[in-house]
PDB file of C-alpha atoms and ligand atoms in Angstrom:
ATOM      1  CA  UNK J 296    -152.217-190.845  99.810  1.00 84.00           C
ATOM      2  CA  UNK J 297    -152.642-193.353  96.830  1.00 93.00           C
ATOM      3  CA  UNK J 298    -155.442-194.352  94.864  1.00 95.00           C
ATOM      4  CA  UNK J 299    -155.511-197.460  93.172  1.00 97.00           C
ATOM      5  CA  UNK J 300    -158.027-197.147  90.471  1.00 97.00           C
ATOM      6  CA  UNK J 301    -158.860-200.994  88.758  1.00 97.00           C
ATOM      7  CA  UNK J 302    -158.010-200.864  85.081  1.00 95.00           C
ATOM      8  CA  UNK J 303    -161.040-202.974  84.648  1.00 95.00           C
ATOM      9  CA  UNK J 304    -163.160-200.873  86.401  1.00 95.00           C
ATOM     10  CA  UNK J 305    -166.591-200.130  84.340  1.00 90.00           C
ATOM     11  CA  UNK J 306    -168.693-201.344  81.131  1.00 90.00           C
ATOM     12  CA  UNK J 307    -167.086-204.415  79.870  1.00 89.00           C
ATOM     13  CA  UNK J 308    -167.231-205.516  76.065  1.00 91.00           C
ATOM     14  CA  UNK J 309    -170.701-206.514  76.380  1.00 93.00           C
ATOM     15  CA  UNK J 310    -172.424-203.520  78.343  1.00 90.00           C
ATOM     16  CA  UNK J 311    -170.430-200.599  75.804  1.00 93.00           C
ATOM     17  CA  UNK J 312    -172.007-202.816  72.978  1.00 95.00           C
ATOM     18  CA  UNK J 313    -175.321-202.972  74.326  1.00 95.00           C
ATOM     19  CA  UNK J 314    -174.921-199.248  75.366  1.00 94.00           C
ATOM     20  CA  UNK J 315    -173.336-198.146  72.086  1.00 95.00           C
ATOM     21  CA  UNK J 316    -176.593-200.289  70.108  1.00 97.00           C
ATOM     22  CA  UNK J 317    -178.955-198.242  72.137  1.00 97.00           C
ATOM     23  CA  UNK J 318    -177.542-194.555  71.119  1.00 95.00           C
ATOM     24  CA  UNK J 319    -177.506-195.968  67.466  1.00 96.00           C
ATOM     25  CA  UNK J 320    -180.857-197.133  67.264  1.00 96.00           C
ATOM     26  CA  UNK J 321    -181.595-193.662  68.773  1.00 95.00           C
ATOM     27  CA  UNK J 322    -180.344-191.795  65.607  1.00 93.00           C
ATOM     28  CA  UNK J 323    -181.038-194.674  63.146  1.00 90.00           C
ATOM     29  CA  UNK J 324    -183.552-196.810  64.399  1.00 80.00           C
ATOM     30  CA  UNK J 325    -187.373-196.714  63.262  1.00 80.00           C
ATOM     31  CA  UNK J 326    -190.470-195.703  65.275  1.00 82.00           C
ATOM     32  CA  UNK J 327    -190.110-195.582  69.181  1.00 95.00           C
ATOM     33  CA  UNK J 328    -186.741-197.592  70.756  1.00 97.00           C
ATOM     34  CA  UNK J 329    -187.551-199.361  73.552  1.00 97.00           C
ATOM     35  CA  UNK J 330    -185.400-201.517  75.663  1.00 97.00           C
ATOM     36  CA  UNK J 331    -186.810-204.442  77.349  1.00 97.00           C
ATOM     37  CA  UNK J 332    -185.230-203.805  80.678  1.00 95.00           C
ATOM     38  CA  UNK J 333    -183.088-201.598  81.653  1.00 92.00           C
ATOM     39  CA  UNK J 334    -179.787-201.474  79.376  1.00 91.00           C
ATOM     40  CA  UNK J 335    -177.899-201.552  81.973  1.00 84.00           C
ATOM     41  CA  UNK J 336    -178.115-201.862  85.986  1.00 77.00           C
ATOM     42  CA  UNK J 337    -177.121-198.127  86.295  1.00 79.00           C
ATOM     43  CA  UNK J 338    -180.107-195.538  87.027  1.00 80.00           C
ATOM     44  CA  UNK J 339    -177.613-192.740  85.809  1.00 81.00           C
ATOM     45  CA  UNK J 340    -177.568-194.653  81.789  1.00 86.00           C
ATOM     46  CA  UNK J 341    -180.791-195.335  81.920  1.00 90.00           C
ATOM     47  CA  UNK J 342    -182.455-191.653  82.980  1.00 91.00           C
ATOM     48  CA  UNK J 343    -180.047-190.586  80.349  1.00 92.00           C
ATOM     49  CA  UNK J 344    -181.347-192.765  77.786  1.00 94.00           C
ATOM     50  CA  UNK J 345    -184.819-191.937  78.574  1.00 95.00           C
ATOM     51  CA  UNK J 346    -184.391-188.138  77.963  1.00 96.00           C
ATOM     52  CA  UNK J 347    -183.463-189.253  74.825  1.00 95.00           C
ATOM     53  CA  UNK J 348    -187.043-191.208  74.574  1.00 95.00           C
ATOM     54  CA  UNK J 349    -185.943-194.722  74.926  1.00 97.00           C
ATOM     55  CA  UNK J 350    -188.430-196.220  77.378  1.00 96.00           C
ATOM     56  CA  UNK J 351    -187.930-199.331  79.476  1.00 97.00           C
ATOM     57  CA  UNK J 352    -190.824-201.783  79.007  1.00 97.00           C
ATOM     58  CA  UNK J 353    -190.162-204.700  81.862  1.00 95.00           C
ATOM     59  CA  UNK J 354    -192.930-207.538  80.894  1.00 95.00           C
ATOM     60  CA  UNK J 355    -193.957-209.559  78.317  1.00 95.00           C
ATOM     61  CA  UNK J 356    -197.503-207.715  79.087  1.00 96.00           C
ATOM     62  CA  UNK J 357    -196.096-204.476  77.677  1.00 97.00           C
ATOM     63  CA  UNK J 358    -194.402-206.348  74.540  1.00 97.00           C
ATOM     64  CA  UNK J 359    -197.614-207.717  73.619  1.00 96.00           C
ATOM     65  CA  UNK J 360    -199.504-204.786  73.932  1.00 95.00           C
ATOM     66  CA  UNK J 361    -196.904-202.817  71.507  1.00 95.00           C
ATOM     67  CA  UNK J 362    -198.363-201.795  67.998  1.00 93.00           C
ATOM     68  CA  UNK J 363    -194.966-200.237  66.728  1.00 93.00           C
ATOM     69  CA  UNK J 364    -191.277-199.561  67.521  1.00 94.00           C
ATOM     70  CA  UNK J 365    -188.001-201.246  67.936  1.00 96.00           C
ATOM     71  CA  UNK J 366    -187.084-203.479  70.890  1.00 97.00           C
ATOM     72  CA  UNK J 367    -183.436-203.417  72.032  1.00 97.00           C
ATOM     73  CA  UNK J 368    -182.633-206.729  73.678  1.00 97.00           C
ATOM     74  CA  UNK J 369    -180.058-206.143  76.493  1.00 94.00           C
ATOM     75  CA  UNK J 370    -176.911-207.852  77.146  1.00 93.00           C
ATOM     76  CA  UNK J 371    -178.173-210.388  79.422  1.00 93.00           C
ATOM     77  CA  UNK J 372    -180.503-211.699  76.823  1.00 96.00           C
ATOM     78  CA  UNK J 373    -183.788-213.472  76.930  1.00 97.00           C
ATOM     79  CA  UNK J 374    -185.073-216.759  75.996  1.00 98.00           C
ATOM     80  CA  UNK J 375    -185.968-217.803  72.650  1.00 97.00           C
ATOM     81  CA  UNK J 376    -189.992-216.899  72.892  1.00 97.00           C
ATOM     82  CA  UNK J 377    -189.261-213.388  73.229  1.00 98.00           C
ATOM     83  CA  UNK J 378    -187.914-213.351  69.802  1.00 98.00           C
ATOM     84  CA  UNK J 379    -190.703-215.229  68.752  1.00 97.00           C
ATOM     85  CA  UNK J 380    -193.603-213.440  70.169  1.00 97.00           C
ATOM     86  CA  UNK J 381    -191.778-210.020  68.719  1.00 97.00           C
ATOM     87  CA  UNK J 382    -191.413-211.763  65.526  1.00 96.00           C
ATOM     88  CA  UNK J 383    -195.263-213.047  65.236  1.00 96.00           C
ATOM     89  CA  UNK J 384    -196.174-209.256  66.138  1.00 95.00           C
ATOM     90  CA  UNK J 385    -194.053-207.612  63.541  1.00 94.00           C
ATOM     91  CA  UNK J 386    -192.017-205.629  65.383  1.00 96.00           C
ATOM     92  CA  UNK J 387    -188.737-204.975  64.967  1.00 95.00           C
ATOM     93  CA  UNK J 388    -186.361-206.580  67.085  1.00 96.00           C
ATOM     94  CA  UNK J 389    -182.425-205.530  67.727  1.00 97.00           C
ATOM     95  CA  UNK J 390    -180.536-208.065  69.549  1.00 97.00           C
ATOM     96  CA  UNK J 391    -177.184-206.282  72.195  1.00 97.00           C
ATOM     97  CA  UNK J 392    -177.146-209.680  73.710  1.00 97.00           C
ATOM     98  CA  UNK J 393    -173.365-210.271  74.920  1.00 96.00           C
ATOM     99  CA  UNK J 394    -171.706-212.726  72.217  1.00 96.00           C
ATOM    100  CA  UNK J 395    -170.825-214.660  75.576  1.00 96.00           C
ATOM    101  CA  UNK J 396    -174.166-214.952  76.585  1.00 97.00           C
ATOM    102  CA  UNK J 397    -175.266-215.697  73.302  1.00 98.00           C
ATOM    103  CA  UNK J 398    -172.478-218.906  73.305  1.00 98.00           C
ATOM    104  CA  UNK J 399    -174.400-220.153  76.241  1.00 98.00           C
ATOM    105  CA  UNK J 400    -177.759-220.350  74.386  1.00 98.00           C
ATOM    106  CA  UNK J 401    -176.303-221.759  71.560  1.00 98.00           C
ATOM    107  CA  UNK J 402    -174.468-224.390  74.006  1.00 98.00           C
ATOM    108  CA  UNK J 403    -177.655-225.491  75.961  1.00 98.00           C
ATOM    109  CA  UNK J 404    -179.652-225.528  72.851  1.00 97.00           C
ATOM    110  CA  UNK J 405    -176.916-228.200  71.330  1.00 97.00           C
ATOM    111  CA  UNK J 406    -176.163-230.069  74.524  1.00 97.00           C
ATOM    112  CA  UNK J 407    -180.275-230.271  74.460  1.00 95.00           C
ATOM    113  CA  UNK J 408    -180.850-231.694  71.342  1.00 94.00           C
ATOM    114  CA  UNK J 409    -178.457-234.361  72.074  1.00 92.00           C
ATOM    115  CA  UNK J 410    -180.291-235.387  74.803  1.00 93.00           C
ATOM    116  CA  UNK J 411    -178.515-233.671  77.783  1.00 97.00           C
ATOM    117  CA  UNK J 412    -180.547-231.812  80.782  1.00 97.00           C
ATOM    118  CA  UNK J 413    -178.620-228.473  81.557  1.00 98.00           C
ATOM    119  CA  UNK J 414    -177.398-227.290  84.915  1.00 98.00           C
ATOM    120  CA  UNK J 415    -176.933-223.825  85.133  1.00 98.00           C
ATOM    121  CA  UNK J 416    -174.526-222.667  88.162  1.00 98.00           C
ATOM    122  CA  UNK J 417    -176.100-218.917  89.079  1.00 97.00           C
ATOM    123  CA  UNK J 418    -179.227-217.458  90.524  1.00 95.00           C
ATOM    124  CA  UNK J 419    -182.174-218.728  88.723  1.00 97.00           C
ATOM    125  CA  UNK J 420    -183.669-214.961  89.421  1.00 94.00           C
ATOM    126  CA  UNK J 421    -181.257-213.208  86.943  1.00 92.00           C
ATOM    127  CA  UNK J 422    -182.444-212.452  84.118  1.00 93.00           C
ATOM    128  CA  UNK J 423    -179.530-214.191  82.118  1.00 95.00           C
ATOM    129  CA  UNK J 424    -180.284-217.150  83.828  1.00 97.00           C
ATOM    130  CA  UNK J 425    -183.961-217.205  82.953  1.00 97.00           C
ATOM    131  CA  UNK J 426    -182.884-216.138  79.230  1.00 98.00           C
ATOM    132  CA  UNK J 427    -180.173-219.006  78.919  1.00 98.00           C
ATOM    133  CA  UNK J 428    -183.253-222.057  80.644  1.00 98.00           C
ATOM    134  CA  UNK J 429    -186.050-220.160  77.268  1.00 97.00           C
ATOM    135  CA  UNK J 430    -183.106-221.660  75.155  1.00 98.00           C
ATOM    136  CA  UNK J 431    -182.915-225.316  76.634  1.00 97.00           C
ATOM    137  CA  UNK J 432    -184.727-228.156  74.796  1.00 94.00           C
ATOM    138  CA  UNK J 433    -185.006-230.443  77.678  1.00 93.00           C
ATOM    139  CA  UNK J 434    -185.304-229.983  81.468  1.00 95.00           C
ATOM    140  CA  UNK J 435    -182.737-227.196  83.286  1.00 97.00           C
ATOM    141  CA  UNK J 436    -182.190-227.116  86.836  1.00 98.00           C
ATOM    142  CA  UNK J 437    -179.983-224.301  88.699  1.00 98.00           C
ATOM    143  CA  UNK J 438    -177.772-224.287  91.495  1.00 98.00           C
ATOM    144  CA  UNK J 439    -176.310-221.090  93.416  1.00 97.00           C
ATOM    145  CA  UNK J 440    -174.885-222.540  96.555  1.00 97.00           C
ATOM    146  CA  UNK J 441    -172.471-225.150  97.671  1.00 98.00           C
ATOM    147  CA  UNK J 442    -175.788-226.666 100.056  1.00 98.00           C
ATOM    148  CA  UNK J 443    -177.749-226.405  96.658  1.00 98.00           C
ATOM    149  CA  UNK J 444    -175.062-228.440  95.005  1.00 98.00           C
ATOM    150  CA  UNK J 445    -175.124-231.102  97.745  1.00 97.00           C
ATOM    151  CA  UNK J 446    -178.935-231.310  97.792  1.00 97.00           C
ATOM    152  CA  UNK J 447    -179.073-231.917  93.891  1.00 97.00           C
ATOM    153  CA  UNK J 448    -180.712-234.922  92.510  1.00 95.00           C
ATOM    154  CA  UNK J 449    -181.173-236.544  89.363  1.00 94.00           C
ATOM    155  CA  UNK J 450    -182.057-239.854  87.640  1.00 93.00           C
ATOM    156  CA  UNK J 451    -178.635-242.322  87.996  1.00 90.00           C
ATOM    157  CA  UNK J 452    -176.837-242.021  84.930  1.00 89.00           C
ATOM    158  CA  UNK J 453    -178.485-238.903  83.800  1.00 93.00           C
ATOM    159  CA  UNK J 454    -176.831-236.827  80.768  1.00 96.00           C
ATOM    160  CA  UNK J 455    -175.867-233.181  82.092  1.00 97.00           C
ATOM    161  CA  UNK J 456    -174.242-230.034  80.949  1.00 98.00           C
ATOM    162  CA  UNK J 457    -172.938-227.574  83.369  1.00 98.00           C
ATOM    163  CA  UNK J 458    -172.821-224.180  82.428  1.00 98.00           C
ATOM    164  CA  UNK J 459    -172.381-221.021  84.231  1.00 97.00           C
ATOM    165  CA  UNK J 460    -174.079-217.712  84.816  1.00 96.00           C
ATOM    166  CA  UNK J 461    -170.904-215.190  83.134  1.00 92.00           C
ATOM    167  CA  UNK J 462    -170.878-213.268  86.308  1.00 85.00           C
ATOM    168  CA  UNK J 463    -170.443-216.488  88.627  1.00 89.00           C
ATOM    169  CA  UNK J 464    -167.784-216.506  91.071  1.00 85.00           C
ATOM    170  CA  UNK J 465    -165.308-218.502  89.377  1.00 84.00           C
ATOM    171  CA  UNK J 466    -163.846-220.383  92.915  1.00 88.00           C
ATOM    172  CA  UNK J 467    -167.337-220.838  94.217  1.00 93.00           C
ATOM    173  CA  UNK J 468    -168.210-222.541  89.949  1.00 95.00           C
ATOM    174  CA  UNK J 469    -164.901-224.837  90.710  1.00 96.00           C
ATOM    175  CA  UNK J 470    -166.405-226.178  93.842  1.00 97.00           C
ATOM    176  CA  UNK J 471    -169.528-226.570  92.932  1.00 98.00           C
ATOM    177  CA  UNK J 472    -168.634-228.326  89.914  1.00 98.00           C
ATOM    178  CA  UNK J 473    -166.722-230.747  92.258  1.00 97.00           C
ATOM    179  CA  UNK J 474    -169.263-232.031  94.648  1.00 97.00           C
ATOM    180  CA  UNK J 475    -171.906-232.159  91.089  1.00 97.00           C
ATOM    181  CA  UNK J 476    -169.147-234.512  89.487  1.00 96.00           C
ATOM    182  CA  UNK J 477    -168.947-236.815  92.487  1.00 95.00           C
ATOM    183  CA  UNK J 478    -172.770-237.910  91.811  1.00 94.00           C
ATOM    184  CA  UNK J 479    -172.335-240.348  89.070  1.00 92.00           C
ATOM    185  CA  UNK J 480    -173.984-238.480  86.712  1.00 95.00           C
ATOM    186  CA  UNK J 481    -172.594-238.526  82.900  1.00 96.00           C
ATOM    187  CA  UNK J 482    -171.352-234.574  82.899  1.00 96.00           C
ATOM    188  CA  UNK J 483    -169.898-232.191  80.332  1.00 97.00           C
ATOM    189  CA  UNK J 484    -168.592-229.209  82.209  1.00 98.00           C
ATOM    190  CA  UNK J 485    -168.321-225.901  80.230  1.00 97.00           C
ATOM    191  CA  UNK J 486    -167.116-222.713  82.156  1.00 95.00           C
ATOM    192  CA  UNK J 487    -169.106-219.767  80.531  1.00 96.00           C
ATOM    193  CA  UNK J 488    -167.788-217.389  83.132  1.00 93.00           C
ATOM    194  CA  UNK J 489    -166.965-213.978  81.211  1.00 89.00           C
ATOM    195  CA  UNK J 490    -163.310-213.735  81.290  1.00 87.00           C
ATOM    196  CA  UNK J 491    -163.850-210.293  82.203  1.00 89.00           C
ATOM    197  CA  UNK J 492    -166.097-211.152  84.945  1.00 83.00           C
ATOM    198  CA  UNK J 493    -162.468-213.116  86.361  1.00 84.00           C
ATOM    199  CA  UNK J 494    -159.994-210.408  85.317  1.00 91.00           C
ATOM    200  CA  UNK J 495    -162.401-207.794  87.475  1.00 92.00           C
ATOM    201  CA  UNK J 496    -162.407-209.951  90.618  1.00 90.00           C
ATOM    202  CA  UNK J 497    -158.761-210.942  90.454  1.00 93.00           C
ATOM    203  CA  UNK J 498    -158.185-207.118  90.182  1.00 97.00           C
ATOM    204  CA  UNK J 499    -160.703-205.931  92.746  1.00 97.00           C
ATOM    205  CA  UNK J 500    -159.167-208.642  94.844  1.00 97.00           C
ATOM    206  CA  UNK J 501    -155.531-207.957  94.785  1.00 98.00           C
ATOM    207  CA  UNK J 502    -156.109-204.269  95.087  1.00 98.00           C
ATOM    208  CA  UNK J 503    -158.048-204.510  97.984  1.00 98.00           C
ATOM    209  CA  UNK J 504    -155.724-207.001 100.068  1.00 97.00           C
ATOM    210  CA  UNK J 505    -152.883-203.412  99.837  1.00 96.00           C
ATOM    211  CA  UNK J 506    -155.970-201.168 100.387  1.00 96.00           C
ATOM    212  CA  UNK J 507    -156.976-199.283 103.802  1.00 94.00           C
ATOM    213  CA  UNK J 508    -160.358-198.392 102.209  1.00 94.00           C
ATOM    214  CA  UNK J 509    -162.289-199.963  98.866  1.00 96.00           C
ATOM    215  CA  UNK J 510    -165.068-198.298  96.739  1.00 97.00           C
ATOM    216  CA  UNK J 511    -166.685-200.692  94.763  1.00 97.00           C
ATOM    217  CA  UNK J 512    -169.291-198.325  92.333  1.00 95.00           C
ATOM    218  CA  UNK J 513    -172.140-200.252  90.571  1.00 92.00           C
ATOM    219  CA  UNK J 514    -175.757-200.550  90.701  1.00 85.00           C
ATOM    220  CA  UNK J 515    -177.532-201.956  93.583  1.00 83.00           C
ATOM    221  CA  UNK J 516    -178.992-204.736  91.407  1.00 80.00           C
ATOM    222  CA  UNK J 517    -175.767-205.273  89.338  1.00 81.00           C
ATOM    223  CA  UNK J 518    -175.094-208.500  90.170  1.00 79.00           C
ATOM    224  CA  UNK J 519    -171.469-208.891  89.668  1.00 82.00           C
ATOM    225  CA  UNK J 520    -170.909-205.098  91.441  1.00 91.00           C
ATOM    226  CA  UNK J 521    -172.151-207.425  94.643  1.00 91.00           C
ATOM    227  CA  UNK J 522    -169.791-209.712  93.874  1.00 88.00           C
ATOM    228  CA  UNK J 523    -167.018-207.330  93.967  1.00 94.00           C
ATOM    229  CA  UNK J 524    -168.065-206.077  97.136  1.00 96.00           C
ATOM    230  CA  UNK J 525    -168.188-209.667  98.799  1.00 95.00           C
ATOM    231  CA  UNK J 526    -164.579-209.910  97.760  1.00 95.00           C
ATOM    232  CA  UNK J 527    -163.106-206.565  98.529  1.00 98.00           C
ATOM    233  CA  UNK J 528    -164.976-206.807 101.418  1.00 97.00           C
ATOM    234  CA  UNK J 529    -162.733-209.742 102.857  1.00 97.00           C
ATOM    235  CA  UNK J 530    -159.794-208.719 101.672  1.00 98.00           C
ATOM    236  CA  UNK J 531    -160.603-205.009 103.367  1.00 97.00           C
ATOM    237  CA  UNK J 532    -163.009-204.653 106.330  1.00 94.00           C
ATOM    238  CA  UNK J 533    -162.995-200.773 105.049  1.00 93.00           C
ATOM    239  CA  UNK J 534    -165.193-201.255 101.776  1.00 96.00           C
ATOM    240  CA  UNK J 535    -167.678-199.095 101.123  1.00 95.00           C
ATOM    241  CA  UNK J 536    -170.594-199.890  97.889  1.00 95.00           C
ATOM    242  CA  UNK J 537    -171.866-196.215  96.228  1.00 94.00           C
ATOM    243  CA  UNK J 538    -173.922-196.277  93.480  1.00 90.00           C
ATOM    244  CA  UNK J 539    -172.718-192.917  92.575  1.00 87.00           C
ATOM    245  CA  UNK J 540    -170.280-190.199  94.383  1.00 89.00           C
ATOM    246  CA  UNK J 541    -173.750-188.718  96.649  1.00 88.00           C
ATOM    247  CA  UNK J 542    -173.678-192.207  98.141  1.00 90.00           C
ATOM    248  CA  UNK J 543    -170.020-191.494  99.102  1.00 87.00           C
ATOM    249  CA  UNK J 544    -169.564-191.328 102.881  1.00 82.00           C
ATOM    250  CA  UNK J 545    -165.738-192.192 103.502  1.00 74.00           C
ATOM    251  CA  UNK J 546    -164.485-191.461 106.781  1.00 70.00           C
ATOM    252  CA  UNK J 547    -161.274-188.947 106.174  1.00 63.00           C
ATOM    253  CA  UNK J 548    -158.687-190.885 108.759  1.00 60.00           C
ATOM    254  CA  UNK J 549    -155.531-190.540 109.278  1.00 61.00           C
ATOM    255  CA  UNK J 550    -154.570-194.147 108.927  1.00 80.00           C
ATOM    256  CA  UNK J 551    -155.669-193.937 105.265  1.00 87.00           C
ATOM    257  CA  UNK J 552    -153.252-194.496 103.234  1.00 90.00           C
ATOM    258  CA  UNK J 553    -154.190-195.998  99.905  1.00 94.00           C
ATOM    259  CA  UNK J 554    -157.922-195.683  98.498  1.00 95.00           C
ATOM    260  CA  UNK J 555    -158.965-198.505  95.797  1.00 97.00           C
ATOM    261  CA  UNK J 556    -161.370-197.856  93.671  1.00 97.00           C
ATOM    262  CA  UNK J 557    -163.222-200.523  91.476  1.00 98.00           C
ATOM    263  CA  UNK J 558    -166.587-200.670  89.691  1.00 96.00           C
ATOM    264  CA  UNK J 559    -169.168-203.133  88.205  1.00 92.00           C
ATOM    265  CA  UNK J 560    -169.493-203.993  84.962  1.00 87.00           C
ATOM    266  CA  UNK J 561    -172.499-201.570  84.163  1.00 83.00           C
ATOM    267  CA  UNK J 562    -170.865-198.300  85.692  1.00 91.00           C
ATOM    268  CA  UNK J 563    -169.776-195.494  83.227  1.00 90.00           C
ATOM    269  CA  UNK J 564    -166.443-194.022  83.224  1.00 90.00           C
ATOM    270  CA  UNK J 565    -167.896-190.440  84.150  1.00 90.00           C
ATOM    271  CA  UNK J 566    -168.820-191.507  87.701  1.00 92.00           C
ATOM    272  CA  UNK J 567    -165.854-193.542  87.926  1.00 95.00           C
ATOM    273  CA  UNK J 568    -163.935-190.542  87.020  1.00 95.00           C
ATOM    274  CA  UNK J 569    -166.073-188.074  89.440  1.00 94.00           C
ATOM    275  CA  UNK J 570    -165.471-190.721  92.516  1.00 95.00           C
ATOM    276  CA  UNK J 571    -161.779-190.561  91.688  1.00 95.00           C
ATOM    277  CA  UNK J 572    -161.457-187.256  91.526  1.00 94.00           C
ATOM    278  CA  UNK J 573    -163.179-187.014  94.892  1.00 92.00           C
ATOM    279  CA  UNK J 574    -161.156-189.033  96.432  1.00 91.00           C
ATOM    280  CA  UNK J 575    -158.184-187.421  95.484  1.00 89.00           C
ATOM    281  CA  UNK J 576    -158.983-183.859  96.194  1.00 86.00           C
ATOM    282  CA  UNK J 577    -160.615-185.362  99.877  1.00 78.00           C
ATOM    283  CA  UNK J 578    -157.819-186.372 101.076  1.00 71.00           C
TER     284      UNK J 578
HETATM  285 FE1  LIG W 832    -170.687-209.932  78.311  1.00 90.21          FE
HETATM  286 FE2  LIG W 832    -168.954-210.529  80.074  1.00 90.21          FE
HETATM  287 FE3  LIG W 832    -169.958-208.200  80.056  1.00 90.21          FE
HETATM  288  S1  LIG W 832    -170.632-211.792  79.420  1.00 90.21           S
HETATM  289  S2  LIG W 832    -171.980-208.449  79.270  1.00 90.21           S
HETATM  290  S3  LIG W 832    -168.657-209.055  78.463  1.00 90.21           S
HETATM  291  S4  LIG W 832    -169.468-209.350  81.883  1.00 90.21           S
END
C-alpha cells in the first residue's frame, strides 16, 4: 500500500515563526510570557507550551487586569487597540503576527485613509478577521458566502477594497469577487490569500482525487484544517479529520490501496510523523 504524505503538510512560515517567538521569549523574555490566545489551534503545542509556563489569556478582561509580563501576539494578529491598551499599561508586547497578515492591516489602514470602506471576504468570527476590521479607518463589512455576496449593499458609487481572510478558499474568493464587481461599486481587489494557504489545498486536492482514504490532521478550530477536509472530502468520500493519531479510526480494507495524508497549517511534524508511521505499519 502507498502513502502519499503532502509536502506541505504542517506549520507554515507564519505558525513556526509564531511558534519559534514563543520558545524564545521562554528563555529570553522578561517576567511571565503569556500568549493572547492560543499560539496555535493545536491542544498538543499549546499543553506543551504551558508546562513550560506560558499561559493563554483569551480577553481583553485578562490583559487589563495584568500588572507584569510579556504578551506574545499570535499569528493571526489583533487589531490596533490591543497594542494600544498594552502600550498605555506598560507591558511588554511581542508581536508573531504573520508578515501576511500584517500586509493586510497595513493595506486596509491605507485603502482607509484614502477614503475606501473595506470588504473583507472570510468569517467575521476569526480572529484574523476581527484583527484586520481594529485596523480599518472607515466602515468594514464581511462576506463568507456566495448568498452573502449577492445580498451585499452599499451606497451607489461607493469606494471599496476587497481583501481576503489568508486562509480563504481561493475559488470560492474568485467568485465572490465576481458577483461584488457586478454592483457598480468603485472596487480595488487585492487577493491576501496566503500562498501557502493555495499550495496546501492544491496539494490536499490532487492527492486526494488518487487516494482510497484521506487523513486530514489539524485542530478542530483550525480553520483552514476544515478547509482541507471540505476538499479532500469531495475529491475522496473516504476522508477521515483526527486531531491527533487517538482520533484515528481507519477501517483496514482490502480495497485500500493508497492512504493520503495531509495536515493544517497549525499541526506539528511529530504527529504528522506518528500518523504516518501508523499508517504504514497498519496496513
Ligand atoms: Fe501566515 Fe499564511 Fe501561515 S498567512 S500564518 S504563512 S497560512
Amino acid at each position: 500500500m502507498e502513502i502519499k504524505l503532502a509536502q506541505t503538510a504542517g506549520f507554515c512560515f507564519g505558525v513556526q515563526r509564531a511558534v519559534d517567538t514563543v520558545h524564545t521569549q521562554i528563555k529570553e523574555g522578561s517576567g511571565p510570557i503569556y500568549t493572547y490566545g492560543p499560539i496555535v489551534h493545536n491542544e498538543t503545542v499549546v499543553k506543551e507550551l504551558e508546562e513550560k509556563g506560558v499561559r493563554v489569556l483569551n480577553t481583553e478582561e485578562d490583559l487589563l487586569n495584568l500588572k507584569e509580563g510579556t504578551v506574545i501576539i499570535r499569528a493571526h494578529g489583533v487589531g490596533k487597540h490591543i497594542y494600544d491598551l498594552l502600550e498605555n499599561k506598560g507591558i511588554c508586547l511581542v508581536d508573531a503576527t504573520c508578515p501576511f497578515v500584517r500586509k493586510i492591516h497595513r493595506i486596509v489602514r491605507k485603502e482607509g485613509t484614502e477614503g475606501r470602506k473595506i470588504l473583507i471576504i472570510g468569517n467575521a468570527r476569526h480572529p484574523e478577521v476581527e484583527g484586520i476590521r481594529g485596523w480599518c479607518r472607515t466602515s468594514s463589512f464581511v462576506v463568507e458566502s456566495i448568498e452573502e455576496a449577492q445580498n451585499f449593499r452599499v451606497e451607489a458609487g461607493e469606494k471599496l477594497c476587497v481583501v481576503s481572510q489568508t486562509t480563504f478558499n481561493y475559488k470560492k474568493f474568485k467568485d465572490i469577487v465576481e458577483i461584488i464587481s457586478k454592483k457598480g461599486y468603485d472596487i480595488i481587489v487585492l487577493n491576501t490569500i496566503c500562498s501557502a494557504t493555495e499550495e496546501r489545498q492544491t496539494e490536499a486536492r490532487q492527492i486526494a482525487s488518487a487516494a482510497d482514504a484521506m487523513i486530514v490532521i489539524g485542530g478542530r478550530h483550525s480553520s483552514n484544517t476544515q478547509k482541507l477536509f471540505e476538499i479532500c472530502k469531495k475529491e475522496c468520500e473516504n476522508t477521515y479529520h483526527i486531531q491527533s493519531l487517538e482520533d484515528l479510526d481507519l477501517k483496514t480494507s482490502q480495497s485500500i490501496r493508497c492512504v493520503g495524508i495531509t495536515a493544517g497549517a497549525s499541526t506539528p511534524k511529530k504527529i504528522i510523523e506518528e500518523v504516518q508511521k501508523h499508517v504504514r505499519i497498519k496496513f
